[in-house]
Tab-separated table of C-alpha atoms and ligand atoms in Angstrom:
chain	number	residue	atom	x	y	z
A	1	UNK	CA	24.125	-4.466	-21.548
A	2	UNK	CA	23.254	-1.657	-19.206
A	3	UNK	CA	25.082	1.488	-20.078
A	4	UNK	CA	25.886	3.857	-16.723
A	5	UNK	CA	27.596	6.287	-18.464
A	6	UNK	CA	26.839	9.502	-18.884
A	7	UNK	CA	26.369	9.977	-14.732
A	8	UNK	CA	22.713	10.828	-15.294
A	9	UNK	CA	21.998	7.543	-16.287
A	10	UNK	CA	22.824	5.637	-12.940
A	11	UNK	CA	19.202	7.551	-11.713
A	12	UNK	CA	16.023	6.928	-12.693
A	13	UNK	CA	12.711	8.441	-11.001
A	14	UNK	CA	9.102	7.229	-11.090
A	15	UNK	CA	6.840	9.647	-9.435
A	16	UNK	CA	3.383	8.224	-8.564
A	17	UNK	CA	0.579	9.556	-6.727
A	18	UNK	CA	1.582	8.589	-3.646
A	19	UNK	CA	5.225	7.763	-3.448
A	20	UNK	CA	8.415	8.754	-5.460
A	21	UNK	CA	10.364	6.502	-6.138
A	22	UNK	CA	14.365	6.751	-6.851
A	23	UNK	CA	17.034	4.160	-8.310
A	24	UNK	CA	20.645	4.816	-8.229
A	25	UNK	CA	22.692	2.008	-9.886
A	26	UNK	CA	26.447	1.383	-9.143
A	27	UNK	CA	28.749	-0.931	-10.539
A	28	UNK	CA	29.406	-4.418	-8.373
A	29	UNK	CA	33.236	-3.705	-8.441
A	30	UNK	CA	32.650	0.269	-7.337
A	31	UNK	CA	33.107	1.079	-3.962
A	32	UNK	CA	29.675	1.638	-1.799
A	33	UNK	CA	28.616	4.823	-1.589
A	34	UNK	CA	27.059	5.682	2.073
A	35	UNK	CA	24.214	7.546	0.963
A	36	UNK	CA	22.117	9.867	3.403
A	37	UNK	CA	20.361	7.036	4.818
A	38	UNK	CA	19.981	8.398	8.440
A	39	UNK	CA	18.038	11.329	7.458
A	40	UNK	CA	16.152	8.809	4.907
A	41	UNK	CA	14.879	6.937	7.799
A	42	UNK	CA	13.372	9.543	9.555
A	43	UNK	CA	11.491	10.314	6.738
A	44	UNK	CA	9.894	7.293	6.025
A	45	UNK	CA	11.422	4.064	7.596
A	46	UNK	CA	12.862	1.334	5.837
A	47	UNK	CA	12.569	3.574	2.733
A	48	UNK	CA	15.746	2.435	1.538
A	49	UNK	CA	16.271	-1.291	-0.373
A	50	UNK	CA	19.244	-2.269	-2.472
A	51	UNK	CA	19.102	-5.634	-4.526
A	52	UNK	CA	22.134	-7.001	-5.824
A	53	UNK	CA	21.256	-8.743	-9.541
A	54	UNK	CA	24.769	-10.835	-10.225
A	55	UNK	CA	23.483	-11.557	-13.178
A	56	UNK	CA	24.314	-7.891	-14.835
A	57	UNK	CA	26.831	-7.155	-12.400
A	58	UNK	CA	24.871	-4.266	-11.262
A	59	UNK	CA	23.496	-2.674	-7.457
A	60	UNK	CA	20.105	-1.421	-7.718
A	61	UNK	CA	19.465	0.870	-4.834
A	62	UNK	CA	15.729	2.120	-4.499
A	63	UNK	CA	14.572	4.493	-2.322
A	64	UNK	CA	11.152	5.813	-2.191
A	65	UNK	CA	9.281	9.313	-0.460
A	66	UNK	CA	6.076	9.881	0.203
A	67	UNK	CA	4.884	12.432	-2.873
A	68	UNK	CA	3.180	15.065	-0.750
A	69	UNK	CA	7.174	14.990	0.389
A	70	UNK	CA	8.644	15.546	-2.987
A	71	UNK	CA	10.630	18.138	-1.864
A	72	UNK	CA	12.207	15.808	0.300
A	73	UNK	CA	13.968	13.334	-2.638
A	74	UNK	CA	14.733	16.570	-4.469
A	75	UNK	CA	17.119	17.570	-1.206
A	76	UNK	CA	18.096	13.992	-0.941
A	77	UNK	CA	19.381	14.229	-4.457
A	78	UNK	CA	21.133	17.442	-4.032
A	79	UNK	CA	22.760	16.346	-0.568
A	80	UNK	CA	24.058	13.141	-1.723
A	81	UNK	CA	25.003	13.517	-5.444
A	82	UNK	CA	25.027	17.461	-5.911
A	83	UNK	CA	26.373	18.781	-9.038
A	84	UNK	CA	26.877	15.103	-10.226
A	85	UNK	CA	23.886	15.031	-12.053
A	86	UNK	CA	23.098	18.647	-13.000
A	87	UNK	CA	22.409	19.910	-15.977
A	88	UNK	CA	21.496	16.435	-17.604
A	89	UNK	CA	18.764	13.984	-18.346
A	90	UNK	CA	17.302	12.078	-15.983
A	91	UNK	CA	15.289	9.253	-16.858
A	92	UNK	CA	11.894	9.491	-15.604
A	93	UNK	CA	8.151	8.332	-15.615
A	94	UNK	CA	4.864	8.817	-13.543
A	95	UNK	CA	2.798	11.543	-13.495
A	96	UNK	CA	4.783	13.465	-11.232
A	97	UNK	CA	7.531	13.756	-13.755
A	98	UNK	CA	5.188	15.685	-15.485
A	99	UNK	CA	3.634	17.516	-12.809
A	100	UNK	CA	7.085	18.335	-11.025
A	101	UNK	CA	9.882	18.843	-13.867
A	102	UNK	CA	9.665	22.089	-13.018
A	103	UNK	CA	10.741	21.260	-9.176
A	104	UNK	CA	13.705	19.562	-10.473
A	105	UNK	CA	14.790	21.827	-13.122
A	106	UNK	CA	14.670	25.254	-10.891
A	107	UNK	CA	16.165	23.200	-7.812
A	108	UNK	CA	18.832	20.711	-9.384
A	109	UNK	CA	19.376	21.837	-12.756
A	110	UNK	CA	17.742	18.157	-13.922
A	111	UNK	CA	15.737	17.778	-17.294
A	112	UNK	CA	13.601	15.061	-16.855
A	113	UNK	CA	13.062	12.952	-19.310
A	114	UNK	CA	9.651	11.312	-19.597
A	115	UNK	CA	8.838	7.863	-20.000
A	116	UNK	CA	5.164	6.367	-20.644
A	117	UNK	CA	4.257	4.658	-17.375
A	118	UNK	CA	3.119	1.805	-19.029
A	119	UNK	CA	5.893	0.970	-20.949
A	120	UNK	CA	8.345	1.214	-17.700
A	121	UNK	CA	5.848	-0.858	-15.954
A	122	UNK	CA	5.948	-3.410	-18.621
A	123	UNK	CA	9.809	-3.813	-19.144
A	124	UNK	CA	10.859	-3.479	-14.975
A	125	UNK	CA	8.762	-6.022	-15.003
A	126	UNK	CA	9.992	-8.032	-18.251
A	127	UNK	CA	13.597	-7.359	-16.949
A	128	UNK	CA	12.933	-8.791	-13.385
A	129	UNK	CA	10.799	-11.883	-14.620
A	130	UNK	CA	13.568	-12.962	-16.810
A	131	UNK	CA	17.123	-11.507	-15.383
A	132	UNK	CA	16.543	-11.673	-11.653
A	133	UNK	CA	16.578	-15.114	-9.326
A	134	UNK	CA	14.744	-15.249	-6.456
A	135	UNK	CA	12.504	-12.361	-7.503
A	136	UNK	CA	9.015	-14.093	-7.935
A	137	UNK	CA	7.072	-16.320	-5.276
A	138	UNK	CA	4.382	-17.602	-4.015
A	139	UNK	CA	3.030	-16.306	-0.521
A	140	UNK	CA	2.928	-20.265	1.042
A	141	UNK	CA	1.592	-19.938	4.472
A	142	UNK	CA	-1.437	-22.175	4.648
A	143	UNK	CA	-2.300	-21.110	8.673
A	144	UNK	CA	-2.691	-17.286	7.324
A	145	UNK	CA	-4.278	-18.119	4.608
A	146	UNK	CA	-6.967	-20.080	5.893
A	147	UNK	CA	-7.596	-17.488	8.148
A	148	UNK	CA	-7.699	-15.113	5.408
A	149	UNK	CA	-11.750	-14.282	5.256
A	150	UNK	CA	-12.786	-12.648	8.484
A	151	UNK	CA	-10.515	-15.262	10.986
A	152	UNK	CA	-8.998	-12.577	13.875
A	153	UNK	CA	-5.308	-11.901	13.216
A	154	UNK	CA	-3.526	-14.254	16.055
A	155	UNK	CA	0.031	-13.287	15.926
A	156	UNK	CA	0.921	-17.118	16.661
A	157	UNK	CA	-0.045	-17.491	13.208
A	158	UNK	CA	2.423	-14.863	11.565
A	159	UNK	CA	4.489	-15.710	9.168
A	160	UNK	CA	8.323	-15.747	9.322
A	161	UNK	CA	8.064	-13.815	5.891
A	162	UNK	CA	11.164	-15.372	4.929
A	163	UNK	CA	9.827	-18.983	4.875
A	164	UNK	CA	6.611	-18.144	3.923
A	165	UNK	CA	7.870	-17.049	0.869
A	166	UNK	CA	7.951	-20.121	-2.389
A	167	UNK	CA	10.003	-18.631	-4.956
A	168	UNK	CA	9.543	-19.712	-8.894
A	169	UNK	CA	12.804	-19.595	-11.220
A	170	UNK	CA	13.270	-16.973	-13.544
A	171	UNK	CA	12.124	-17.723	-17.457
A	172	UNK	CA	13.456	-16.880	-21.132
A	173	UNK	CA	9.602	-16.889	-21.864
A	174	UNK	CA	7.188	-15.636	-18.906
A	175	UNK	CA	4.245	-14.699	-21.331
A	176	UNK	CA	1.699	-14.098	-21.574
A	177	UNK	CA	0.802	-12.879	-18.195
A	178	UNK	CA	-1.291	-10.110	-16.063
A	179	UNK	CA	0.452	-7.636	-14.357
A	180	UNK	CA	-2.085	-6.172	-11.806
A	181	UNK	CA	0.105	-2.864	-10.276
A	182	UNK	CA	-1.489	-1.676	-7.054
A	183	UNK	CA	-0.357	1.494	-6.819
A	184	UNK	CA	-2.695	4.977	-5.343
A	185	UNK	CA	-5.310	3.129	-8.401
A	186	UNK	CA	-5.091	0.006	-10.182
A	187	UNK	CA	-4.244	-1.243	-13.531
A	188	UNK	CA	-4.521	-4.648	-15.037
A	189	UNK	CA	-2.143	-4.830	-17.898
A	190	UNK	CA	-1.913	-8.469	-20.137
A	191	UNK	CA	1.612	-8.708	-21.554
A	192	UNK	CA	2.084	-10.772	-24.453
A	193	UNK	CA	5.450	-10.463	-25.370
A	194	UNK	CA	8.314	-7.728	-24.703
A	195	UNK	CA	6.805	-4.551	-25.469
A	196	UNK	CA	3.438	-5.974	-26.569
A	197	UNK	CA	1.217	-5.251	-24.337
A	198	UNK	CA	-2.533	-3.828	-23.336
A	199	UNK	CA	-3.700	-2.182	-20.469
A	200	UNK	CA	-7.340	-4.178	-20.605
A	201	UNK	CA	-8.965	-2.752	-16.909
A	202	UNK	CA	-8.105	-1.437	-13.957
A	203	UNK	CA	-9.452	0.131	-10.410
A	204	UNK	CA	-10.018	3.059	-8.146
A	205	UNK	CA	-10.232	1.052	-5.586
A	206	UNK	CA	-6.475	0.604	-4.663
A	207	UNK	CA	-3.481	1.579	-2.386
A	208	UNK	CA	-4.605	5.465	-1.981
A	209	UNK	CA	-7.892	4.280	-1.048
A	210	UNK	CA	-6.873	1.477	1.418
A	211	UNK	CA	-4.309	4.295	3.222
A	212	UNK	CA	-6.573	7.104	2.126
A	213	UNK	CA	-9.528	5.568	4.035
A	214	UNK	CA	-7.694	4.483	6.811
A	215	UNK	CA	-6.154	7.893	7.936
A	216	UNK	CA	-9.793	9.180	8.066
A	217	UNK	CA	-10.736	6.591	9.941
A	218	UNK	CA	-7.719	5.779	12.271
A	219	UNK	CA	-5.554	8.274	14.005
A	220	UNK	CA	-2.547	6.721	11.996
A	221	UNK	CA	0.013	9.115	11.022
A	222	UNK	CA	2.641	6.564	8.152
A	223	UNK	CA	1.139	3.756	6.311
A	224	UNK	CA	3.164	1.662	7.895
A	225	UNK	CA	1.280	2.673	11.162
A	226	UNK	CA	-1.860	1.189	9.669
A	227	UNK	CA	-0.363	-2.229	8.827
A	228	UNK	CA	1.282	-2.662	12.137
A	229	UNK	CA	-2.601	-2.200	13.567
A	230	UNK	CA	-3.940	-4.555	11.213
A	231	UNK	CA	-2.048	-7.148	13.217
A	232	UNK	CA	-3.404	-7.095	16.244
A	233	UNK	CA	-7.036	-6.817	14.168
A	234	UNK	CA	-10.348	-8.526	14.424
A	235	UNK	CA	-12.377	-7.425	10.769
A	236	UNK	CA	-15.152	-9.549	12.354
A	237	UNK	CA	-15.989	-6.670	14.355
A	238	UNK	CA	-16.655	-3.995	11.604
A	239	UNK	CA	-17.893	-6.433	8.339
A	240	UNK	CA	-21.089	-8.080	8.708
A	241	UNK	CA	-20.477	-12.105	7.966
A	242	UNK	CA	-22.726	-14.620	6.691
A	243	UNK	CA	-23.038	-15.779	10.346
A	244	UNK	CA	-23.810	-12.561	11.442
A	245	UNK	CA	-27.349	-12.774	9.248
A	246	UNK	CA	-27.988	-16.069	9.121
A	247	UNK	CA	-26.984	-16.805	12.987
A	248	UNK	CA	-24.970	-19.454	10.957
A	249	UNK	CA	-23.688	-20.639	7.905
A	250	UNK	CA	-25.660	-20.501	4.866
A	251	UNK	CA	-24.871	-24.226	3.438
A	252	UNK	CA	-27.875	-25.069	1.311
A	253	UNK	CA	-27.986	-22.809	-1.770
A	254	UNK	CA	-24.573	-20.959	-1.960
A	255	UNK	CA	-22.279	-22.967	0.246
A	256	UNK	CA	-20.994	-20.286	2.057
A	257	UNK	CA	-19.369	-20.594	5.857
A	258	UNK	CA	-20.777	-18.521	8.582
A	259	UNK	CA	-17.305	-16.852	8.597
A	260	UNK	CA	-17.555	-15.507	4.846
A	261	UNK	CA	-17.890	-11.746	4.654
A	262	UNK	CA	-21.345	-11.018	3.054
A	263	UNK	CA	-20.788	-6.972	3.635
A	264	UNK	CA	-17.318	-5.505	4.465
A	265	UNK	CA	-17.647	-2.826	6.872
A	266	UNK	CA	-21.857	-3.745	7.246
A	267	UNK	CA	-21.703	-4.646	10.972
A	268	UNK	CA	-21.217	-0.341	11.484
A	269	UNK	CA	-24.662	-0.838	9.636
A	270	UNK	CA	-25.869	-3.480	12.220
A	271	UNK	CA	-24.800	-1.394	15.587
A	272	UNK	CA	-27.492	0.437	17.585
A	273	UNK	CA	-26.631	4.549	18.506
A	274	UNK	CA	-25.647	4.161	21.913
A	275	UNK	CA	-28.009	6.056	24.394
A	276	UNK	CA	-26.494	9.691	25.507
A	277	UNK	CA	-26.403	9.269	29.466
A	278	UNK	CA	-26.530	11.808	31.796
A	279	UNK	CA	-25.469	13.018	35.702
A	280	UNK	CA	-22.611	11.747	37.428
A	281	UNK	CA	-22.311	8.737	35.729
A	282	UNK	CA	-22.874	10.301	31.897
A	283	UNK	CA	-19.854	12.711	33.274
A	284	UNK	CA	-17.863	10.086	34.030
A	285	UNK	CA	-18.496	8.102	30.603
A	286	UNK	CA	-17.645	11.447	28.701
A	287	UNK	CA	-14.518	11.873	30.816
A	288	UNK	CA	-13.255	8.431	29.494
A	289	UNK	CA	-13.777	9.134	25.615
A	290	UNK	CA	-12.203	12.515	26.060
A	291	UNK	CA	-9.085	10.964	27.118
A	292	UNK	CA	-9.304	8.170	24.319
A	293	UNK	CA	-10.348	10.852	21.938
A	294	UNK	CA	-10.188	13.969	19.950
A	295	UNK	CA	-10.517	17.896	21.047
A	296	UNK	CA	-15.000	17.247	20.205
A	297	UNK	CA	-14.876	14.605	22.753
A	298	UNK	CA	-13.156	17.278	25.344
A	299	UNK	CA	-15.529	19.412	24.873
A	300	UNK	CA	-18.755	16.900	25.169
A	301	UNK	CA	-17.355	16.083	28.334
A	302	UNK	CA	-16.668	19.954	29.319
A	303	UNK	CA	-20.971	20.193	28.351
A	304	UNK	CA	-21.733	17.257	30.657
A	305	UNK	CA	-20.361	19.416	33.591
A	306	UNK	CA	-23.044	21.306	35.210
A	307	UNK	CA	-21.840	25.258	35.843
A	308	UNK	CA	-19.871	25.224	32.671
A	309	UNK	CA	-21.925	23.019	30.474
A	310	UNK	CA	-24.808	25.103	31.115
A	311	UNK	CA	-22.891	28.104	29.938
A	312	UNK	CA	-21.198	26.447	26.695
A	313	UNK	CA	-24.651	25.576	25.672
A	314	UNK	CA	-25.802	28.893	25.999
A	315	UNK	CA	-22.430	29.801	23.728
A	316	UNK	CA	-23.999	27.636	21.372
A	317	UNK	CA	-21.224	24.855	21.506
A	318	UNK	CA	-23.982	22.226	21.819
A	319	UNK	CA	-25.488	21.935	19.007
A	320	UNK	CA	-22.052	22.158	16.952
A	321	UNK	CA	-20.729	19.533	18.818
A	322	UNK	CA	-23.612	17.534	18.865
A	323	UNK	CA	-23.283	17.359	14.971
A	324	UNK	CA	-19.511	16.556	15.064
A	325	UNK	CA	-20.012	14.190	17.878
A	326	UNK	CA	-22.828	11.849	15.623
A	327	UNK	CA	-20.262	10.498	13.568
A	328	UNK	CA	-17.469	9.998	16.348
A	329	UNK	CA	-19.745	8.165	18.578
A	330	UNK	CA	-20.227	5.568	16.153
A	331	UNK	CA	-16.280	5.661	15.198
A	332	UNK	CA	-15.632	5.147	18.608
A	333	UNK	CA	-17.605	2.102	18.991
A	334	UNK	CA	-15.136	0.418	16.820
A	335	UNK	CA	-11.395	0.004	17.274
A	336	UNK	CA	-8.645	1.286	14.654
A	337	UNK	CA	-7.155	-2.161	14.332
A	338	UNK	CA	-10.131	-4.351	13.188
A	339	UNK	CA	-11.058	-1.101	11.055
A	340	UNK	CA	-7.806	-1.349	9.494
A	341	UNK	CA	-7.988	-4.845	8.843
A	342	UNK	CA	-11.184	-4.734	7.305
A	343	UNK	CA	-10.191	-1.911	4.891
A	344	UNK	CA	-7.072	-3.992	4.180
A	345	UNK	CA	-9.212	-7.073	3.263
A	346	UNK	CA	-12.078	-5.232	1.417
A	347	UNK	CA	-9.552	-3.652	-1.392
A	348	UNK	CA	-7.227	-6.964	-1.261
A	349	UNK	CA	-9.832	-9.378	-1.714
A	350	UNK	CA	-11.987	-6.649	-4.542
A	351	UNK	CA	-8.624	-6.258	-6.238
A	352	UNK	CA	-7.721	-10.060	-6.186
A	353	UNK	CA	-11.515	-10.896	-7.758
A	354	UNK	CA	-10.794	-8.608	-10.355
A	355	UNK	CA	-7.327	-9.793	-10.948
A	356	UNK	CA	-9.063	-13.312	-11.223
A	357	UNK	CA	-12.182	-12.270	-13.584
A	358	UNK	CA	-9.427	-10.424	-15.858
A	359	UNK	CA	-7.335	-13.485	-15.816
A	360	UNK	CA	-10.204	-15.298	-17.250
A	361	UNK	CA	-11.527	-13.121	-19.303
A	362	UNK	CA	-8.157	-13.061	-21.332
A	363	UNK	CA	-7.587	-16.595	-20.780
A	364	UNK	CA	-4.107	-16.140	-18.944
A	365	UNK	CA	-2.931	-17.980	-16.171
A	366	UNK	CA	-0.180	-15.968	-14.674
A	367	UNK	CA	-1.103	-13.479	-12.244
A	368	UNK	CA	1.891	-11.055	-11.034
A	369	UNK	CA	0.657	-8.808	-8.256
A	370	UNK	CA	3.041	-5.278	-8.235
A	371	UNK	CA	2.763	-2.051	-6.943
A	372	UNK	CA	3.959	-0.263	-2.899
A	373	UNK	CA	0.539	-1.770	-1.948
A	374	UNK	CA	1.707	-4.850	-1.093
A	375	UNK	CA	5.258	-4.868	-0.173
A	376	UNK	CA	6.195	-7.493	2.396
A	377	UNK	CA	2.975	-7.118	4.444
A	378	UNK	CA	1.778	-10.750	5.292
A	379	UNK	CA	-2.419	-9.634	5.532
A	380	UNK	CA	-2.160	-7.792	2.026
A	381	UNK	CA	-0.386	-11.205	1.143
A	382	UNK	CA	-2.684	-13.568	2.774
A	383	UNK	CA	-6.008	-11.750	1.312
A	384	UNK	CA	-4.748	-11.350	-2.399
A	385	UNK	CA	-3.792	-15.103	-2.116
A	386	UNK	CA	-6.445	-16.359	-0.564
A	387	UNK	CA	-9.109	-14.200	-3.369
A	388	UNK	CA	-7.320	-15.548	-6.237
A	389	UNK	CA	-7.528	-19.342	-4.905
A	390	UNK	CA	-11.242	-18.931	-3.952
A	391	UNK	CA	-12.553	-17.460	-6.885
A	392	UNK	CA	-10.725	-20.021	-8.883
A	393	UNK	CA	-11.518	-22.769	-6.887
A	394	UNK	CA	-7.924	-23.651	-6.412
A	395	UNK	CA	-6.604	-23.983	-9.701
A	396	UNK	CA	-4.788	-19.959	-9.905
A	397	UNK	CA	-2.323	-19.120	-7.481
A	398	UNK	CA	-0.962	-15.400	-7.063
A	399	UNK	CA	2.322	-14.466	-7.795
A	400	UNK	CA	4.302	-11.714	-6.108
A	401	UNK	CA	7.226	-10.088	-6.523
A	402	UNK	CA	10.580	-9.561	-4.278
A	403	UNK	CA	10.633	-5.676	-5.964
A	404	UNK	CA	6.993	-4.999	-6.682
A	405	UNK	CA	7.200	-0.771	-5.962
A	406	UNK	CA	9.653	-0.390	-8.425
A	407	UNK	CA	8.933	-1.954	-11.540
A	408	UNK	CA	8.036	1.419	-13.018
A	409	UNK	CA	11.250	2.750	-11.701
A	410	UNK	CA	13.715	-0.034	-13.141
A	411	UNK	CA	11.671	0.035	-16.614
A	412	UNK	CA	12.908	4.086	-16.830
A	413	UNK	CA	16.140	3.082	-15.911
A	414	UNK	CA	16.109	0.440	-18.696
A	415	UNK	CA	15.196	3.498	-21.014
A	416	UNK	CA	13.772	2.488	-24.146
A	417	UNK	CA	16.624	0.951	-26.216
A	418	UNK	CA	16.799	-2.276	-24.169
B	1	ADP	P1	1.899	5.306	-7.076
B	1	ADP	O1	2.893	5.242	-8.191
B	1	ADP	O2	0.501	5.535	-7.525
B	1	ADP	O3	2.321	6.217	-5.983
B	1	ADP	P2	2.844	2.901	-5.674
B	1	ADP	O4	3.055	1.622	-6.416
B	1	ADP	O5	4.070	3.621	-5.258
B	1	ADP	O6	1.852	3.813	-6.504
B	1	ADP	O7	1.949	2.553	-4.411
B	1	ADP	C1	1.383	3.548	-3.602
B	1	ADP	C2	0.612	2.879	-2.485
B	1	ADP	O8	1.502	2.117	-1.680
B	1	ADP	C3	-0.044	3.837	-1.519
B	1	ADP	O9	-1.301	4.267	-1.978
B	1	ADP	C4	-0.151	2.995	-0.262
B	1	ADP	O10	-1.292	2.176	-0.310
B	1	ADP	C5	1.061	2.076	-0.353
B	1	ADP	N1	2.209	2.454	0.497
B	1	ADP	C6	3.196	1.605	0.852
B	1	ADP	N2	4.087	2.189	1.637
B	1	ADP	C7	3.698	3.468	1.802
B	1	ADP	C8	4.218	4.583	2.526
B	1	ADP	N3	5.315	4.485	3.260
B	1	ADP	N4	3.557	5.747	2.454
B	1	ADP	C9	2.446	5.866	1.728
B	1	ADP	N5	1.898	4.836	1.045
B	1	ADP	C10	2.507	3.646	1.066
């Protein structure tokens, strides 16, 4: 049974690379506590989740905040629970626990008690695959996911998540299984039994690198920015396909359709530099991508002018701008949203290969996809789904997981003595 007292033991906090996450417990019979949700929202929406497991009688409430924000659960702590929770243990895992204990100790009085990340990983996991219904399923949206490769996103064909979604019963015995967690990296971790476990390979190619990438090349301010452009999204525009080689598919040897991706983000490769043009019309042109564009674009346009070009190039502001402008030309001839769905694809469809070569390589079945990577979002779905199937020709299907940010979170709750 879970124990909730002393007070410290209703929180548990796994700080990752990118996002800290929190978990307050309360008793099914205690009244709800209105936590500062309002404020909560402004600083990253939707950041708050509570999942009611009748089977322990227990409210899980998670919240999570971005990490370069940690000062921002810290205060969220201190507003809602105050001197409830100072001066004792808190349960906690992640790096950050580490890197931050200080944080918490000098601002809330909190000793933070460190978990192994693995470990947590392992048993939130453990405790969900065999405690909670309704928790694992199947993303079952055959439209989607035959559009998975390099089809553009048609928003006819999005999923009502909720029906889209074919859940698998709890089990006394789930293992042995791979838990792939895509969090900022990846790790690939075969479970064998409760506690047995072994992280056997992993990736750096994972969430931070997906929303990493993407605020370098989009103007995207949240992650959730970025998947809302992947909708509207056309990755045939950036990755060169087999068709885009072949001028079709390329049947005889390999089999593969024209619409397979042969190099994601190659078509950037495949674009000629656009011709600088000059006079009225050049003006003009430069005028256009100013107002689509950034402060280097202003001032390309401010050079095409002829009185105060002439003197800006004799400031030097040419040559600077020039250099600055080379890579934003080419950035410019492609749009945010089919960038961001070809990022989105490239480390969903690497990561689900992996998943699938590790799954074979240790002979094991059951894949569970976890991590803040994939959350409800029906592309990061789609393209883990549709890798798995198509490297296993069908016969391994990806599972995913109602609460897959806060595995690591739950397992520190759970504490070791489970
Ligand atoms: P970690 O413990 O390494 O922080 P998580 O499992 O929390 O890992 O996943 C972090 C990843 O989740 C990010 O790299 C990003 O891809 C994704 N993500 C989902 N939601 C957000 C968000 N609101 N802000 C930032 N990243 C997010």
């Amino acid at each position: 049974a879970v124990n909730l007292r002393p007070e410290s033991r209703r929180f548990a906090i796994d700080i990752g690379g990118s996002l800290a996450k929190l978990l307050y417990v309360q008793r099914e019979d205690e009244a709800r506590q209105e936590l500062g949700i309002k404020k909560l929202d402004e600083t990253w929406p939707g950041a708050q989740l509570s999942v009611h497991i009748p089977e322990i009688g227990f409210i899980l409430n998670f919240f999570a905040f971005e990490t370069r924000n940690i000062n921002d659960l810290v205060k969220f702590l201190r507003e809602n629970w105050g001197s409830g929770i100072s001066s004792k243990d808190v349960r906690a895992t992640g790096g950050g626990a580490v890197k931050y204990a200080e944080n918490f100790r000098e601002e809330l009085a909190v000793v933070l008690n460190h978990l192994d990340e693995m470990d947590c990983l392992v048993r939130g996991l453990n405790f969900l695959l065999t405690k909670a219904q309704r928790e694992v399923y199947i993303f079952d949206h055959e439209p989607l996911l035959s559009a998975a490769m390099s089809e553009p996103a048609s928003p006819s064909v999005f999923p009502d998540l909720e029906n889209s979604r074919k859940f698998v019963d709890a089990s006394d015995d789930p293992f042995p299984y791979l838990l792939v967690n895509i969090g900022s990296g990846v790790s690939i971790i075969k479970v064998t039994g409760f506690g047995e476990y072994e992280r056997v390979s992993g990736s750096s190619l994972g969430g931070g690198t997906f929303w990493g990438l993407s605020r370098l090349l989009t103007n995207c301010k949240t992650f959730d920015e970025v998947i809302e452009l992947t909708k509207s999204g056309n990755n045939s525009k950036v990755d060169m396909l087999v068709g885009d080689i072949y001028g079709g598919e390329y049947g005889k040897i390999a089999g593969l359709d024209a619409s397979v991706i042969a190099a994601s983000f190659g078509k950037v490769v495949m674009k000629k530099e656009a011709p600088d043009v000059y006079g009225w019309a050049g003006m003009w042109k430069q005028f256009v991508r100013a107002i689509k564009g950034s402060s280097y674009l202003w001032l390309n346009f401010l050079l095409s002018t002829p009185a105060l070009g002439r003197f800006l190039r004799w400031m030097g502001y040419d040559k600077k701008t020039q250099e600055k402008l080379a890579n934003l030309g080419l950035r410019s001839a492609f749009s945010a949203n089919d960038v961001a769905l070809s990022l989105l694809r490239m480390v969903a469809f690497n990561i689900g290969q992996i998943a699938y070569l590790n799954s074979k390589r240790y002979d094991v079945q059951r894949i569970y996809f976890g991590g803040n990577f994939i959350r409800d979002h029906p592309y990061t779905l789609a393209a883990i789904s549709f890798a798995v199937r198509f490297w296993s020709n069908g016969e391994t299907q990806a599972l995913f997981l109602q609460h897959d940010g806060f595995l690591g979170v739950i397992g520190a709750f759970l504490g070791n003595d489970d």
